[in-house]
Short mmCIF file of C-alpha atoms and ligand atoms in Angstrom, two decimals:
data_model
loop_
_atom_site.label_atom_id
_atom_site.label_comp_id
_atom_site.label_asym_id
_atom_site.label_seq_id
_atom_site.Cartn_x
_atom_site.Cartn_y
_atom_site.Cartn_z
CA MET A 1 0.00 0.00 0.00
CA SER A 2 1.44 3.40 -0.89
CA ALA A 3 1.51 6.63 1.07
CA ALA A 4 -1.34 7.96 -1.02
CA ALA A 5 -3.43 5.04 0.11
CA LEU A 6 -3.42 6.09 3.76
CA PRO A 7 -7.15 6.65 4.23
CA ALA A 8 -8.65 9.69 5.97
CA THR A 9 -10.68 7.46 8.27
CA VAL A 10 -10.57 3.87 9.37
CA HIS A 11 -12.60 1.96 11.90
CA THR A 12 -9.84 -0.10 13.54
CA LEU A 13 -6.26 1.11 13.34
CA VAL A 14 -3.56 -1.29 14.46
CA VAL A 15 -0.16 0.23 15.18
CA GLY A 16 2.66 -2.26 14.68
CA ALA A 17 2.99 -5.40 12.56
CA GLY A 18 4.79 -7.85 14.82
CA PHE A 19 3.17 -10.92 16.35
CA ALA A 20 0.81 -8.64 18.31
CA GLY A 21 -0.45 -6.45 15.48
CA LEU A 22 -0.81 -9.35 13.08
CA ALA A 23 -2.74 -11.34 15.71
CA ALA A 24 -5.10 -8.40 16.28
CA ALA A 25 -5.74 -7.69 12.60
CA ALA A 26 -6.11 -11.38 11.72
CA ALA A 27 -8.67 -11.84 14.51
CA VAL A 28 -10.71 -8.83 13.38
CA LEU A 29 -10.73 -10.10 9.79
CA ALA A 30 -11.54 -13.67 10.85
CA GLU A 31 -14.61 -12.31 12.60
CA ASP A 32 -15.59 -10.06 9.71
CA PRO A 33 -13.65 -10.40 6.43
CA GLY A 34 -15.02 -7.03 5.33
CA ALA A 35 -13.90 -5.22 8.48
CA ASP A 36 -12.40 -1.78 8.03
CA VAL A 37 -9.03 -2.48 9.61
CA LEU A 38 -5.64 -1.01 8.80
CA ILE A 39 -2.18 -1.80 10.14
CA ILE A 40 0.51 0.87 10.13
CA GLU A 41 4.13 -0.18 10.56
CA ARG A 42 7.11 2.14 10.88
CA ALA A 43 9.55 -0.30 9.24
CA ASP A 44 9.36 -1.52 5.67
CA GLU A 45 8.32 -5.04 6.58
CA VAL A 46 6.31 -6.94 9.18
CA GLY A 47 7.98 -8.93 11.96
CA GLY A 48 8.54 -6.60 14.91
CA THR A 49 11.22 -7.86 17.24
CA TRP A 50 11.85 -10.83 14.90
CA ARG A 51 12.63 -8.43 12.06
CA ASP A 52 14.84 -6.17 14.16
CA ASN A 53 16.82 -8.71 16.17
CA THR A 54 19.16 -10.32 13.68
CA TYR A 55 22.14 -10.98 15.95
CA PRO A 56 24.07 -14.23 15.34
CA GLY A 57 22.32 -17.18 16.94
CA CYS A 58 19.03 -15.29 17.42
CA ALA A 59 16.38 -17.90 18.12
CA CYS A 60 13.27 -18.38 20.16
CA ASP A 61 13.71 -19.69 23.67
CA VAL A 62 10.11 -20.88 23.83
CA PRO A 63 9.16 -24.05 21.93
CA THR A 64 7.95 -23.09 18.47
CA SER A 65 4.98 -25.41 18.66
CA LEU A 66 3.63 -22.82 21.12
CA TYR A 67 5.44 -19.74 19.83
CA SER A 68 3.38 -19.62 16.63
CA PHE A 69 -0.22 -18.73 15.89
CA SER A 70 -2.78 -21.42 16.74
CA PHE A 71 -4.66 -20.44 13.57
CA ALA A 72 -1.57 -20.73 11.34
CA PRO A 73 0.32 -23.94 12.05
CA SER A 74 3.45 -24.53 9.99
CA ALA A 75 5.15 -27.83 9.29
CA ASP A 76 8.30 -26.11 8.06
CA TRP A 77 10.14 -25.34 11.28
CA SER A 78 13.73 -26.56 11.25
CA HIS A 79 14.03 -27.02 15.02
CA THR A 80 11.80 -27.31 18.06
CA PHE A 81 13.17 -23.85 19.00
CA ALA A 82 12.92 -21.89 15.74
CA ARG A 83 15.62 -19.55 14.49
CA GLN A 84 15.00 -15.85 13.84
CA PRO A 85 15.11 -15.98 10.00
CA GLU A 86 12.41 -18.65 9.84
CA ILE A 87 10.22 -16.86 12.40
CA LEU A 88 10.43 -13.72 10.27
CA ARG A 89 9.63 -15.77 7.16
CA TYR A 90 6.66 -17.30 9.01
CA LEU A 91 5.29 -13.85 9.93
CA ARG A 92 5.64 -12.69 6.32
CA ASP A 93 3.78 -15.80 5.14
CA VAL A 94 1.00 -15.28 7.69
CA THR A 95 0.69 -11.67 6.49
CA ASP A 96 0.23 -12.88 2.91
CA GLN A 97 -1.95 -15.89 3.64
CA TYR A 98 -4.40 -14.12 5.91
CA GLY A 99 -4.99 -11.11 3.67
CA LEU A 100 -3.09 -8.76 5.97
CA ARG A 101 -0.72 -7.43 3.32
CA ASP A 102 -3.62 -5.50 1.69
CA ARG A 103 -4.36 -3.88 5.03
CA LEU A 104 -0.79 -2.85 5.74
CA VAL A 105 0.92 0.51 5.29
CA THR A 106 4.64 0.21 5.88
CA GLY A 107 7.08 3.07 6.42
CA CYS A 108 4.37 4.77 8.47
CA GLU A 109 5.31 5.72 12.01
CA LEU A 110 2.87 6.85 14.67
CA ARG A 111 3.66 10.43 15.71
CA GLY A 112 0.79 10.89 18.13
CA ALA A 113 -2.88 10.19 18.72
CA HIS A 114 -5.43 11.93 20.89
CA TRP A 115 -8.95 11.01 21.84
CA ASP A 116 -11.42 13.53 20.45
CA THR A 117 -14.28 13.55 22.94
CA ASP A 118 -16.67 15.35 20.61
CA ARG A 119 -16.10 13.13 17.63
CA GLN A 120 -15.61 9.99 19.74
CA THR A 121 -12.64 9.02 17.64
CA TRP A 122 -8.88 8.91 17.77
CA GLN A 123 -7.16 11.65 15.78
CA VAL A 124 -3.96 10.05 14.63
CA ARG A 125 -0.80 11.68 13.29
CA THR A 126 1.67 9.59 11.36
CA THR A 127 4.75 10.26 9.29
CA LEU A 128 2.57 9.72 6.22
CA GLY A 129 -0.26 12.02 7.26
CA GLU A 130 -3.26 12.18 9.55
CA LEU A 131 -6.23 9.90 9.91
CA THR A 132 -9.21 9.32 12.15
CA ALA A 133 -9.78 5.96 13.81
CA THR A 134 -12.72 4.75 15.87
CA VAL A 135 -10.67 2.09 17.61
CA LEU A 136 -6.93 2.21 18.18
CA VAL A 137 -4.91 -0.93 18.84
CA ALA A 138 -1.41 -0.25 20.14
CA ALA A 139 0.65 -3.28 19.17
CA THR A 140 4.05 -1.66 19.37
CA GLY A 141 5.71 -4.39 21.43
CA ALA A 142 7.29 -4.42 24.85
CA LEU A 143 10.76 -5.28 23.59
CA SER A 144 11.08 -2.88 20.69
CA THR A 145 13.11 -0.02 22.11
CA PRO A 146 16.72 -0.96 22.90
CA LYS A 147 18.05 0.24 26.26
CA LEU A 148 21.49 1.85 26.16
CA PRO A 149 23.05 2.62 29.52
CA GLU A 150 24.56 6.05 29.89
CA LEU A 151 28.25 5.39 30.27
CA PRO A 152 30.69 8.23 30.80
CA GLY A 153 33.07 8.57 27.87
CA LEU A 154 31.06 6.52 25.41
CA ASP A 155 31.04 9.35 22.86
CA ALA A 156 34.82 9.45 22.86
CA PHE A 157 35.24 5.72 22.17
CA GLY A 158 37.30 5.25 19.01
CA GLY A 159 35.91 1.85 18.03
CA THR A 160 32.54 0.48 16.96
CA VAL A 161 29.45 0.41 19.18
CA PHE A 162 26.08 -1.21 18.62
CA HIS A 163 23.18 -2.85 20.50
CA SER A 164 22.28 -6.50 20.05
CA ALA A 165 18.85 -5.46 18.74
CA THR A 166 20.41 -3.33 15.99
CA TRP A 167 23.26 -5.63 15.04
CA ASN A 168 25.81 -4.06 12.70
CA HIS A 169 26.25 -6.76 10.04
CA ASP A 170 28.57 -4.52 8.03
CA HIS A 171 31.08 -4.68 10.82
CA ASP A 172 33.37 -7.73 10.81
CA LEU A 173 34.31 -8.89 14.30
CA THR A 174 36.95 -11.28 13.02
CA GLY A 175 40.22 -10.91 14.93
CA GLU A 176 38.84 -8.10 17.10
CA ARG A 177 38.85 -7.57 20.82
CA VAL A 178 35.17 -7.27 21.70
CA ALA A 179 33.32 -6.23 24.86
CA VAL A 180 29.80 -7.47 25.51
CA ILE A 181 27.81 -5.64 28.17
CA GLY A 182 24.94 -7.64 29.64
CA THR A 183 24.33 -11.33 30.21
CA GLY A 184 20.61 -11.76 29.49
CA ALA A 185 18.62 -13.84 27.00
CA SER A 186 20.16 -12.07 23.98
CA ALA A 187 23.82 -12.23 25.08
CA VAL A 188 23.67 -15.95 25.82
CA GLN A 189 22.59 -16.54 22.25
CA PHE A 190 25.15 -14.47 20.35
CA VAL A 191 28.25 -14.67 22.56
CA PRO A 192 28.87 -18.38 21.77
CA GLU A 193 28.33 -17.58 18.07
CA ILE A 194 30.96 -14.84 17.84
CA ALA A 195 33.57 -16.30 20.22
CA ASP A 196 35.26 -18.33 17.47
CA ARG A 197 35.68 -15.23 15.34
CA THR A 198 36.90 -12.70 17.84
CA ALA A 199 40.49 -12.51 19.05
CA HIS A 200 39.28 -11.87 22.58
CA LEU A 201 35.93 -11.42 24.27
CA THR A 202 35.30 -9.55 27.50
CA VAL A 203 31.84 -10.12 28.92
CA PHE A 204 30.65 -7.62 31.53
CA GLN A 205 28.20 -9.20 33.91
CA ARG A 206 26.18 -7.21 36.42
CA THR A 207 24.10 -10.09 37.75
CA PRO A 208 24.56 -13.79 37.01
CA ALA A 209 21.44 -15.58 35.77
CA TRP A 210 20.29 -19.15 36.24
CA VAL A 211 20.96 -21.27 33.19
CA MET A 212 19.10 -24.40 32.15
CA PRO A 213 19.56 -26.58 29.05
CA ARG A 214 17.74 -25.76 25.84
CA LEU A 215 16.26 -29.10 24.84
CA ASP A 216 16.38 -28.32 21.16
CA ARG A 217 16.36 -30.80 18.29
CA THR A 218 15.99 -30.66 14.53
CA LEU A 219 12.65 -31.59 13.05
CA GLY A 220 13.15 -34.32 10.48
CA THR A 221 11.36 -34.91 7.19
CA ALA A 222 9.21 -37.69 8.64
CA GLU A 223 7.91 -35.46 11.42
CA LYS A 224 7.23 -32.57 9.04
CA THR A 225 5.40 -34.90 6.64
CA LEU A 226 3.33 -36.23 9.52
CA TYR A 227 2.34 -32.70 10.53
CA ARG A 228 1.50 -31.82 6.94
CA ARG A 229 -0.61 -34.93 6.36
CA ILE A 230 -2.21 -35.16 9.80
CA PRO A 231 -2.58 -31.66 11.26
CA LEU A 232 -4.20 -33.17 14.33
CA ALA A 233 -0.83 -34.71 15.24
CA GLN A 234 0.76 -31.25 15.37
CA LYS A 235 -2.18 -29.93 17.37
CA MET A 236 -1.65 -32.71 19.89
CA VAL A 237 2.04 -31.85 20.22
CA ARG A 238 1.10 -28.22 20.77
CA ALA A 239 -1.45 -29.19 23.41
CA THR A 240 1.09 -31.39 25.17
CA VAL A 241 3.77 -28.68 25.19
CA TYR A 242 1.15 -26.19 26.39
CA ALA A 243 0.10 -28.48 29.25
CA TYR A 244 3.60 -29.23 30.55
CA ARG A 245 4.59 -25.56 30.27
CA GLU A 246 1.58 -24.62 32.40
CA LEU A 247 2.99 -26.91 35.06
CA TYR A 248 6.05 -24.64 35.31
CA VAL A 249 3.94 -21.78 36.62
CA THR A 250 2.85 -23.95 39.49
CA ALA A 251 6.40 -23.69 40.85
CA LEU A 252 7.09 -20.10 39.74
CA ALA A 253 3.92 -18.64 41.17
CA HIS A 254 2.25 -21.04 43.52
CA LEU A 255 4.68 -23.58 45.02
CA THR A 256 7.88 -21.54 45.04
CA TRP A 257 9.43 -23.86 47.66
CA LEU A 258 9.93 -26.29 44.75
CA LEU A 259 12.31 -23.92 42.98
CA PRO A 260 15.45 -24.70 45.04
CA LEU A 261 15.08 -28.26 43.72
CA VAL A 262 15.25 -26.92 40.16
CA GLN A 263 18.30 -24.91 41.22
CA LEU A 264 20.06 -28.17 42.02
CA ILE A 265 19.87 -29.11 38.34
CA ALA A 266 21.22 -25.71 37.28
CA ARG A 267 24.03 -25.93 39.86
CA ALA A 268 25.02 -29.43 38.76
CA ARG A 269 25.16 -28.27 35.17
CA LEU A 270 27.24 -25.24 36.09
CA ARG A 271 29.66 -27.53 37.94
CA HIS A 272 29.85 -29.79 34.92
CA GLN A 273 30.35 -27.01 32.36
CA VAL A 274 32.66 -24.70 34.32
CA ARG A 275 35.61 -26.34 36.06
CA ASP A 276 37.18 -23.12 37.38
CA ARG A 277 35.91 -22.46 40.92
CA ALA A 278 36.27 -18.69 40.87
CA LEU A 279 34.42 -18.44 37.58
CA ARG A 280 31.74 -20.77 38.87
CA ARG A 281 31.28 -18.61 41.94
CA ALA A 282 30.96 -15.53 39.74
CA LEU A 283 28.31 -17.29 37.67
CA THR A 284 26.21 -18.49 40.61
CA PRO A 285 23.13 -16.34 41.20
CA ASP A 286 22.13 -15.34 44.72
CA PHE A 287 18.40 -15.23 44.02
CA THR A 288 15.76 -17.91 43.50
CA ILE A 289 15.65 -19.44 40.05
CA GLY A 290 12.86 -17.95 37.92
CA CYS A 291 13.02 -14.51 39.58
CA LYS A 292 14.77 -13.29 36.44
CA ARG A 293 14.12 -15.00 33.13
CA ILE A 294 15.78 -18.45 33.15
CA LEU A 295 18.32 -18.60 30.34
CA LEU A 296 17.98 -21.66 28.13
CA THR A 297 21.31 -22.38 26.51
CA ASN A 298 23.77 -25.21 26.09
CA ASP A 299 26.86 -23.29 24.99
CA TRP A 300 26.92 -20.09 27.07
CA LEU A 301 28.74 -21.49 30.11
CA PRO A 302 31.34 -23.43 28.08
CA THR A 303 32.01 -20.25 26.08
CA LEU A 304 32.69 -18.26 29.26
CA ALA A 305 35.10 -20.97 30.33
CA ARG A 306 37.27 -20.46 27.21
CA ASP A 307 40.78 -19.04 27.64
CA ASP A 308 40.08 -16.26 25.15
CA VAL A 309 36.94 -15.12 26.98
CA ASP A 310 37.00 -13.08 30.20
CA LEU A 311 34.08 -12.53 32.52
CA VAL A 312 34.27 -9.19 34.34
CA THR A 313 32.00 -8.73 37.34
CA ALA A 314 33.34 -5.36 38.48
CA PRO A 315 30.87 -2.58 37.60
CA LEU A 316 31.60 -0.43 34.57
CA ALA A 317 33.30 2.85 35.44
CA GLU A 318 33.87 4.56 32.10
CA VAL A 319 34.53 4.12 28.44
CA THR A 320 37.85 5.42 27.19
CA GLU A 321 39.01 6.07 23.66
CA SER A 322 40.37 2.53 23.44
CA GLY A 323 38.28 0.45 25.80
CA ILE A 324 36.41 0.15 29.08
CA ARG A 325 37.65 0.83 32.57
CA ASP A 326 35.95 -1.08 35.37
CA ASN A 327 35.44 0.00 38.96
CA ASP A 328 38.44 -2.07 40.08
CA GLY A 329 40.57 0.18 37.93
CA HIS A 330 41.31 -2.39 35.21
CA HIS A 331 41.33 -1.11 31.66
CA HIS A 332 40.00 -3.55 29.05
CA ARG A 333 41.23 -2.63 25.59
CA VAL A 334 38.57 -3.39 22.96
CA ASP A 335 37.81 -2.57 19.34
CA THR A 336 34.05 -3.02 19.56
CA ILE A 337 31.45 -2.70 22.31
CA ILE A 338 28.19 -4.62 21.96
CA PHE A 339 25.39 -3.65 24.30
CA ALA A 340 23.15 -6.58 25.20
CA THR A 341 21.41 -4.46 27.79
CA GLY A 342 17.81 -5.22 26.91
CA PHE A 343 14.80 -3.01 26.34
CA THR A 344 12.46 -0.56 28.07
CA PRO A 345 9.24 -2.57 28.64
CA THR A 346 8.01 -0.55 31.62
CA GLU A 347 8.59 2.75 29.82
CA PRO A 348 7.05 2.03 26.40
CA PRO A 349 7.59 5.02 24.09
CA VAL A 350 4.10 4.66 22.65
CA ALA A 351 2.71 5.75 26.03
CA HIS A 352 4.11 9.23 25.35
CA LEU A 353 2.25 9.39 22.04
CA LEU A 354 -1.27 8.57 23.23
CA THR A 355 -3.32 11.37 24.75
CA GLY A 356 -6.51 10.43 26.55
CA ARG A 357 -9.82 12.06 27.35
CA ASP A 358 -8.35 14.48 29.91
CA GLY A 359 -5.53 15.71 27.70
CA ALA A 360 -2.82 13.80 29.57
CA THR A 361 -0.70 11.15 27.91
CA LEU A 362 -0.72 7.51 28.87
CA ALA A 363 2.83 7.95 30.15
CA GLN A 364 1.64 10.78 32.42
CA HIS A 365 -1.19 8.60 33.72
CA TRP A 366 1.15 5.71 34.33
CA ALA A 367 3.96 7.80 35.83
CA GLY A 368 6.45 4.97 35.38
CA SER A 369 4.10 2.19 36.52
CA PRO A 370 1.82 0.86 33.77
CA THR A 371 -1.66 -0.38 34.66
CA ALA A 372 -4.60 -1.48 32.58
CA HIS A 373 -7.84 -3.37 32.84
CA LEU A 374 -7.18 -7.00 31.86
CA GLY A 375 -3.84 -5.86 30.49
CA THR A 376 -5.71 -4.43 27.53
CA THR A 377 -7.89 -1.36 28.10
CA VAL A 378 -7.18 1.77 30.16
CA THR A 379 -9.36 4.17 32.11
CA GLY A 380 -9.34 7.57 30.44
CA PHE A 381 -8.44 6.12 27.04
CA PRO A 382 -11.66 5.15 25.29
CA ASN A 383 -11.54 2.65 22.44
CA LEU A 384 -7.85 1.96 23.03
CA PHE A 385 -6.63 -1.63 23.15
CA LEU A 386 -3.10 -2.46 24.23
CA MET A 387 -1.57 -5.65 22.92
CA TYR A 388 1.09 -7.11 25.25
CA GLY A 389 -0.14 -4.55 27.79
CA PRO A 390 0.75 -4.39 31.49
CA ASN A 391 1.05 -7.74 33.29
CA THR A 392 0.74 -9.96 30.25
CA ASN A 393 4.32 -11.23 30.11
CA LEU A 394 5.15 -14.81 31.03
CA GLY A 395 7.99 -16.74 32.58
CA HIS A 396 6.72 -20.15 31.56
CA SER A 397 4.82 -20.15 28.28
CA SER A 398 4.33 -18.34 25.00
CA ILE A 399 3.39 -14.68 24.66
CA VAL A 400 1.64 -15.62 21.42
CA TYR A 401 -1.05 -17.38 23.47
CA MET A 402 -1.59 -14.17 25.47
CA LEU A 403 -1.68 -12.06 22.30
CA GLU A 404 -4.29 -14.31 20.74
CA SER A 405 -6.34 -14.02 23.94
CA GLN A 406 -6.17 -10.23 23.69
CA ALA A 407 -6.99 -10.32 19.98
CA ARG A 408 -10.13 -12.33 20.72
CA TYR A 409 -11.06 -9.87 23.44
CA LEU A 410 -10.73 -7.08 20.91
CA THR A 411 -13.10 -8.82 18.50
CA THR A 412 -15.57 -9.54 21.30
CA ALA A 413 -15.48 -5.87 22.28
CA LEU A 414 -15.95 -4.76 18.67
CA ARG A 415 -18.93 -7.09 18.34
CA ALA A 416 -20.46 -5.76 21.57
CA MET A 417 -19.96 -2.18 20.35
CA HIS A 418 -21.53 -2.99 17.02
CA ASP A 419 -24.46 -4.97 18.42
CA SER A 420 -25.30 -2.38 21.08
CA GLY A 421 -24.60 0.64 18.91
CA LEU A 422 -21.83 1.89 21.16
CA ALA A 423 -19.58 4.67 19.91
CA ALA A 424 -17.10 4.45 22.76
CA ILE A 425 -16.15 2.13 25.59
CA GLU A 426 -13.81 3.02 28.44
CA ALA A 427 -12.69 0.86 31.36
CA ARG A 428 -14.34 2.02 34.58
CA PRO A 429 -11.78 3.14 37.18
CA GLU A 430 -13.19 0.74 39.76
CA ALA A 431 -13.01 -2.22 37.35
CA GLN A 432 -9.40 -1.41 36.54
CA GLN A 433 -8.63 -0.88 40.22
CA ASN A 434 -10.22 -4.18 41.26
CA TYR A 435 -8.35 -6.03 38.59
CA ASN A 436 -5.03 -4.50 39.63
CA THR A 437 -5.70 -5.22 43.28
CA TRP A 438 -6.28 -8.85 42.36
CA LEU A 439 -3.05 -8.82 40.30
CA ALA A 440 -1.02 -7.36 43.16
CA ASP A 441 -2.33 -10.04 45.54
CA ALA A 442 -1.72 -12.81 43.04
CA LEU A 443 1.82 -11.60 42.35
CA ALA A 444 2.84 -11.05 45.95
CA ASP A 445 4.17 -14.54 46.65
CA THR A 446 5.42 -15.35 43.17
CA VAL A 447 9.13 -15.76 42.54
CA TRP A 448 9.12 -12.61 40.38
CA ASN A 449 8.17 -10.49 43.40
CA SER A 450 9.75 -12.40 46.23
CA GLY A 451 12.67 -14.24 44.65
CA GLY A 452 15.27 -11.74 45.81
CA CYS A 453 16.35 -10.27 42.48
CA SER A 454 16.01 -6.98 40.67
CA SER A 455 14.60 -7.51 37.19
CA TRP A 456 12.94 -5.60 34.39
CA TYR A 457 9.62 -7.02 35.61
CA LEU A 458 9.68 -4.40 38.37
CA ASP A 459 9.06 -0.84 37.26
CA SER A 460 10.51 2.42 38.54
CA ARG A 461 8.11 2.31 41.48
CA GLY A 462 9.10 -1.24 42.36
CA ARG A 463 5.73 -2.59 41.24
CA ASN A 464 5.56 -5.68 39.05
CA SER A 465 3.75 -4.29 36.02
CA ILE A 466 5.02 -6.90 33.61
CA MET A 467 4.17 -10.45 34.67
CA TRP A 468 0.93 -12.42 34.49
CA PRO A 469 0.74 -14.20 37.85
CA THR A 470 -0.81 -17.56 37.10
CA PHE A 471 -1.94 -20.08 34.46
CA THR A 472 -2.39 -18.63 30.97
CA PHE A 473 -5.78 -20.29 30.57
CA ARG A 474 -7.00 -18.08 33.40
CA PHE A 475 -6.04 -15.04 31.36
CA ARG A 476 -7.91 -16.39 28.36
CA SER A 477 -10.89 -17.22 30.48
CA ARG A 478 -11.02 -13.68 31.96
CA LEU A 479 -10.89 -12.21 28.47
CA ARG A 480 -13.35 -14.62 26.90
CA THR A 481 -16.31 -12.29 27.33
CA PHE A 482 -16.53 -8.54 27.09
CA ASP A 483 -18.38 -7.43 30.20
CA THR A 484 -19.95 -4.05 29.48
CA ALA A 485 -20.49 -3.61 33.23
CA ASP A 486 -16.73 -2.99 33.44
CA TYR A 487 -17.01 -0.10 31.00
CA ARG A 488 -18.44 3.36 30.70
CA VAL A 489 -20.17 3.25 27.38
CA GLU A 490 -21.18 6.09 25.08
CA ARG A 491 -23.85 5.64 22.48
CA THR A 492 -23.65 9.06 20.94
CA HIS A 493 -21.77 12.28 21.68
CA HIS A 494 -21.37 12.92 25.39
CA LYS A 495 -24.22 10.65 26.40
CA VAL A 496 -22.39 8.68 29.05
CA GLN A 497 -24.60 5.98 30.51
CA ALA A 498 -25.50 6.40 34.12
CA GLY A 499 -23.26 4.69 36.64
O1 N01 B 501 17.88 -8.15 27.85
P1 N01 B 501 17.78 -8.37 29.44
P2 N01 B 501 17.93 -9.21 26.69
N1 N01 B 501 25.24 -1.97 33.14
O2 N01 B 501 17.10 -7.16 29.96
C1 N01 B 501 22.49 -6.00 31.77
C2 N01 B 501 13.37 -11.37 25.36
N2 N01 B 501 14.14 -12.24 24.54
O3 N01 B 501 17.99 -8.48 25.39
O4 N01 B 501 20.61 -8.53 35.10
C3 N01 B 501 25.56 -3.25 33.08
O5 N01 B 501 17.23 -9.69 29.77
C4 N01 B 501 21.50 -6.70 32.65
O6 N01 B 501 22.04 -6.87 33.94
P3 N01 B 501 21.06 -7.10 35.20
C5 N01 B 501 13.21 -12.00 26.72
O7 N01 B 501 11.93 -11.72 27.23
C6 N01 B 501 13.47 -13.29 24.08
O8 N01 B 501 18.95 -10.21 26.93
O9 N01 B 501 19.91 -6.14 35.02
N3 N01 B 501 24.74 -4.22 32.69
C7 N01 B 501 21.30 -7.99 31.89
O10 N01 B 501 22.33 -8.89 32.13
C8 N01 B 501 14.26 -11.31 27.49
O11 N01 B 501 14.03 -11.36 28.86
C9 N01 B 501 14.12 -14.18 23.32
O12 N01 B 501 21.89 -6.82 36.38
C10 N01 B 501 23.51 -3.86 32.34
C11 N01 B 501 21.38 -7.52 30.45
O13 N01 B 501 22.11 -6.31 30.44
C12 N01 B 501 14.18 -9.93 26.87
O14 N01 B 501 14.02 -10.16 25.49
C13 N01 B 501 15.46 -14.02 23.02
C14 N01 B 501 23.08 -2.52 32.37
C15 N01 B 501 20.02 -7.23 29.86
O15 N01 B 501 19.29 -8.40 29.84
C16 N01 B 501 15.39 -9.09 27.03
O16 N01 B 501 16.55 -9.90 26.81
C17 N01 B 501 16.14 -12.91 23.50
C18 N01 B 501 24.01 -1.56 32.79
N4 N01 B 501 23.67 -0.27 32.88
C19 N01 B 501 15.45 -12.01 24.26
N5 N01 B 501 21.79 -2.47 31.96
C20 N01 B 501 13.30 -15.30 22.83
O17 N01 B 501 13.87 -16.25 22.41
C21 N01 B 501 21.43 -3.73 31.69
N6 N01 B 501 22.47 -4.56 31.93
C22 N01 B 501 11.81 -15.26 22.89
#
């Protein structure tokens, strides 16, 4: 679709074409193939985080049988944990096969949107022009804005610098001395991939994470043929993986006393993979497993044990023209610095772009601590749906399941609006409050809140505004119906229903 094709008005505008935006648009079209729905995407292709993250070794650390759309099974996956290029290919195929390409405007970035109380619509500004939308779906992703720590001296560094999420493929690391800052889910995937190429690697670790094996295997021709010929077989595998993954949350959220037993496995593996005692000590976390995301990898620990790889646990002091000085005063000479320092999920930039009924932005409402009703709708922001909203992230299963739950909720809400002739729906403050009180209670004893770590699940106010606290089927069940009692509804201009 070209710039000229950006319409003046649209009923449902989806911002972002990653898993979340595609799930939302596909659900709306599945419900009504003639629906007036448009997706705008700032990049030139769909894919979201799976388009942007192209670092060596980038792969999914959730089994692909779950980390794919239930409505679009594929028998083409190479491994049980799919690699980034094939996930991106899959999302492109879904876009084509489900008629989403015709509804997509690429190279179109959201500049701002405000709720127009008189017109009961969203007035949307984009880089390609303005448009009016009745319903706005923010599907801009939680892990889309790379976080770069402010390090003194970084500007003066004479070498190359990039973030894992914006990998510089034009830069050859062969024979270089490379620093990697951060030891999270991204670093553990690319560090083993580049270690053979670099002359020397220095990995700066702030907090060690618990590591468990990634039980990955290739999918052979026989298995793929089976899935192609008998789709039910693949559905059964998906159901089985779903069921055993749900068991994990029992320990993470409900029976946390079980977690030290899981730690024994991680400790035994660490002992087996790292012979050096001092290194092992440096790599042993002091918090309960699961508090931070468990890293699934088979080659991270052996890579850190290599002679040409150093692990530095002293905090970073400054960047110099030729390297990094740590707080112990050691200077590490490097040619390239790679930040694997994660993203800004509790400070999503889109929140600064959305202005609600009272003229304040979502970021101002949230003040550093995102809240929503059912992780999806927000008081003061009529007809706004957040995909991957507050408290929808998981430590045990697939976010795609949550996104599909939210997409169905969106379609249920749209149907309710249509059937009842509603122009606007807005979460009632008390409904949102009750929901968040329940969340806070449910999260209190989970490992994410009480496991003794500091993680990106906790926002600037120390509140857990990221994690869903229990089984994913409970999320789906809560979002199965659209309860108008939870909403202030407007039929026509300014006629807010009593209550
Ligand atoms: O980022 P992270 P990531 N100085 O935030 C460190 C998803 N993901 O890109 O632990 C020094 O996990 C920070 O240290 P600490 C997944 O949800 C999914 O690796 O905060 N260090 C940490 O070690 C994941 O959770 C897949 O003390 C600093 C690291 O940088 C999320 O993306 C694959 C620092 C950041 O780790 C993010 O993963 C990959 C500073 N100032 C990622 N600031 C899938 O397969 C941060 N750090 C689905």
